[in-house]
């Protein structure tokens, strides 16, 4: 899967993760998009480690992995920024 497709999948995953975990995040939409992109890479890496298959095209498995990775990063981001406030 090409890098542009991973970025697009990450943007979609970031939007879905934000819909699942609504709330105010410091950084706004830009940080949420970046979390989605990095979450897609993280989800693909974890899926490859656990199941032997990572992100391969726009399948339901790839979207699920990307959303799980984005949710994990969004949760970590909220926990680290909450401690500063």
PDB file of C-alpha atoms in Angstrom:
ATOM      1  CA  UNK A   1       0.000   0.000   0.000  1.00  0.00           C
ATOM      2  CA  UNK A   2       1.463   3.353  -0.986  1.00  0.00           C
ATOM      3  CA  UNK A   3       2.303   6.113   1.454  1.00  0.00           C
ATOM      4  CA  UNK A   4      -0.473   8.370   0.124  1.00  0.00           C
ATOM      5  CA  UNK A   5      -3.035   5.624   0.733  1.00  0.00           C
ATOM      6  CA  UNK A   6      -1.730   5.186   4.295  1.00  0.00           C
ATOM      7  CA  UNK A   7      -2.099   8.911   4.903  1.00  0.00           C
ATOM      8  CA  UNK A   8      -5.651   8.915   3.542  1.00  0.00           C
ATOM      9  CA  UNK A   9      -6.483   5.853   5.644  1.00  0.00           C
ATOM     10  CA  UNK A  10      -4.962   7.609   8.659  1.00  0.00           C
ATOM     11  CA  UNK A  11      -7.108  10.688   8.107  1.00  0.00           C
ATOM     12  CA  UNK A  12     -10.208   8.517   7.921  1.00  0.00           C
ATOM     13  CA  UNK A  13      -9.135   6.599  11.030  1.00  0.00           C
ATOM     14  CA  UNK A  14      -8.504   9.859  12.901  1.00  0.00           C
ATOM     15  CA  UNK A  15     -11.992  11.091  12.081  1.00  0.00           C
ATOM     16  CA  UNK A  16     -13.557   7.809  13.195  1.00  0.00           C
ATOM     17  CA  UNK A  17     -11.487   7.766  16.398  1.00  0.00           C
ATOM     18  CA  UNK A  18     -12.552  11.335  17.171  1.00  0.00           C
ATOM     19  CA  UNK A  19     -16.200  10.341  16.621  1.00  0.00           C
ATOM     20  CA  UNK A  20     -15.791   7.379  18.992  1.00  0.00           C
ATOM     21  CA  UNK A  21     -13.957   9.439  21.648  1.00  0.00           C
ATOM     22  CA  UNK A  22     -15.520  12.913  21.448  1.00  0.00           C
ATOM     23  CA  UNK A  23     -14.297  15.749  23.585  1.00  0.00           C
ATOM     24  CA  UNK A  24     -12.056  18.769  23.575  1.00  0.00           C
ATOM     25  CA  UNK A  25      -8.479  18.084  22.621  1.00  0.00           C
ATOM     26  CA  UNK A  26      -5.680  20.593  22.852  1.00  0.00           C
ATOM     27  CA  UNK A  27      -4.297  21.143  19.370  1.00  0.00           C
ATOM     28  CA  UNK A  28      -7.530  20.928  17.425  1.00  0.00           C
ATOM     29  CA  UNK A  29      -8.111  19.286  14.077  1.00  0.00           C
ATOM     30  CA  UNK A  30      -4.455  19.330  12.962  1.00  0.00           C
ATOM     31  CA  UNK A  31      -3.320  17.263  15.945  1.00  0.00           C
ATOM     32  CA  UNK A  32      -6.272  14.906  15.497  1.00  0.00           C
ATOM     33  CA  UNK A  33      -5.318  14.357  11.839  1.00  0.00           C
ATOM     34  CA  UNK A  34      -1.694  13.692  12.771  1.00  0.00           C
ATOM     35  CA  UNK A  35      -2.787  11.272  15.500  1.00  0.00           C
ATOM     36  CA  UNK A  36      -4.911   9.460  12.909  1.00  0.00           C
ATOM     37  CA  UNK A  37      -2.014   9.137  10.475  1.00  0.00           C
ATOM     38  CA  UNK A  38       0.438   7.936  13.112  1.00  0.00           C
ATOM     39  CA  UNK A  39      -2.286   5.682  14.541  1.00  0.00           C
ATOM     40  CA  UNK A  40      -2.713   4.037  11.144  1.00  0.00           C
ATOM     41  CA  UNK A  41       0.987   3.254  11.044  1.00  0.00           C
ATOM     42  CA  UNK A  42       0.876   1.999  14.658  1.00  0.00           C
ATOM     43  CA  UNK A  43      -2.185  -0.148  13.969  1.00  0.00           C
ATOM     44  CA  UNK A  44      -0.561  -1.631  10.882  1.00  0.00           C
ATOM     45  CA  UNK A  45       2.605  -2.391  12.817  1.00  0.00           C
ATOM     46  CA  UNK A  46       0.706  -4.018  15.697  1.00  0.00           C
ATOM     47  CA  UNK A  47      -1.478  -5.994  13.293  1.00  0.00           C
ATOM     48  CA  UNK A  48       1.607  -7.247  11.515  1.00  0.00           C
ATOM     49  CA  UNK A  49       3.193  -8.267  14.820  1.00  0.00           C
ATOM     50  CA  UNK A  50       0.079  -9.998  16.200  1.00  0.00           C
ATOM     51  CA  UNK A  51      -1.700 -11.491  13.204  1.00  0.00           C
ATOM     52  CA  UNK A  52       1.007 -11.447  10.562  1.00  0.00           C
ATOM     53  CA  UNK A  53      -0.953  -9.057   8.349  1.00  0.00           C
ATOM     54  CA  UNK A  54      -0.870  -5.311   8.567  1.00  0.00           C
ATOM     55  CA  UNK A  55      -2.422  -2.620   6.434  1.00  0.00           C
ATOM     56  CA  UNK A  56      -3.017  -4.012   2.962  1.00  0.00           C
ATOM     57  CA  UNK A  57      -5.384  -1.885   0.932  1.00  0.00           C
ATOM     58  CA  UNK A  58      -8.657  -0.392   2.040  1.00  0.00           C
ATOM     59  CA  UNK A  59     -10.100  -3.528   3.621  1.00  0.00           C
ATOM     60  CA  UNK A  60     -12.177  -3.685   6.782  1.00  0.00           C
ATOM     61  CA  UNK A  61      -9.187  -5.216   8.589  1.00  0.00           C
ATOM     62  CA  UNK A  62      -6.979  -2.270   7.607  1.00  0.00           C
ATOM     63  CA  UNK A  63      -9.563   0.284   8.680  1.00  0.00           C
ATOM     64  CA  UNK A  64     -10.089  -1.541  11.991  1.00  0.00           C
ATOM     65  CA  UNK A  65      -6.340  -1.641  12.670  1.00  0.00           C
ATOM     66  CA  UNK A  66      -5.946   2.030  11.795  1.00  0.00           C
ATOM     67  CA  UNK A  67      -8.877   3.064  14.021  1.00  0.00           C
ATOM     68  CA  UNK A  68      -7.588   0.996  16.951  1.00  0.00           C
ATOM     69  CA  UNK A  69      -4.151   2.566  16.566  1.00  0.00           C
ATOM     70  CA  UNK A  70      -5.662   6.057  16.378  1.00  0.00           C
ATOM     71  CA  UNK A  71      -7.841   5.395  19.443  1.00  0.00           C
ATOM     72  CA  UNK A  72      -4.808   4.200  21.378  1.00  0.00           C
ATOM     73  CA  UNK A  73      -2.787   7.274  20.444  1.00  0.00           C
ATOM     74  CA  UNK A  74      -5.708   9.618  21.121  1.00  0.00           C
ATOM     75  CA  UNK A  75      -6.138   8.115  24.578  1.00  0.00           C
ATOM     76  CA  UNK A  76      -2.397   8.434  25.321  1.00  0.00           C
ATOM     77  CA  UNK A  77      -2.413  12.016  24.034  1.00  0.00           C
ATOM     78  CA  UNK A  78      -5.345  12.946  26.271  1.00  0.00           C
ATOM     79  CA  UNK A  79      -3.731  11.340  29.320  1.00  0.00           C
ATOM     80  CA  UNK A  80      -0.438  13.172  28.808  1.00  0.00           C
ATOM     81  CA  UNK A  81      -2.002  16.562  28.089  1.00  0.00           C
ATOM     82  CA  UNK A  82      -4.484  16.272  30.967  1.00  0.00           C
ATOM     83  CA  UNK A  83      -1.597  15.979  33.436  1.00  0.00           C
ATOM     84  CA  UNK A  84      -0.241  19.373  32.335  1.00  0.00           C
ATOM     85  CA  UNK A  85      -3.464  21.312  32.885  1.00  0.00           C
TER      86      UNK A  85
END
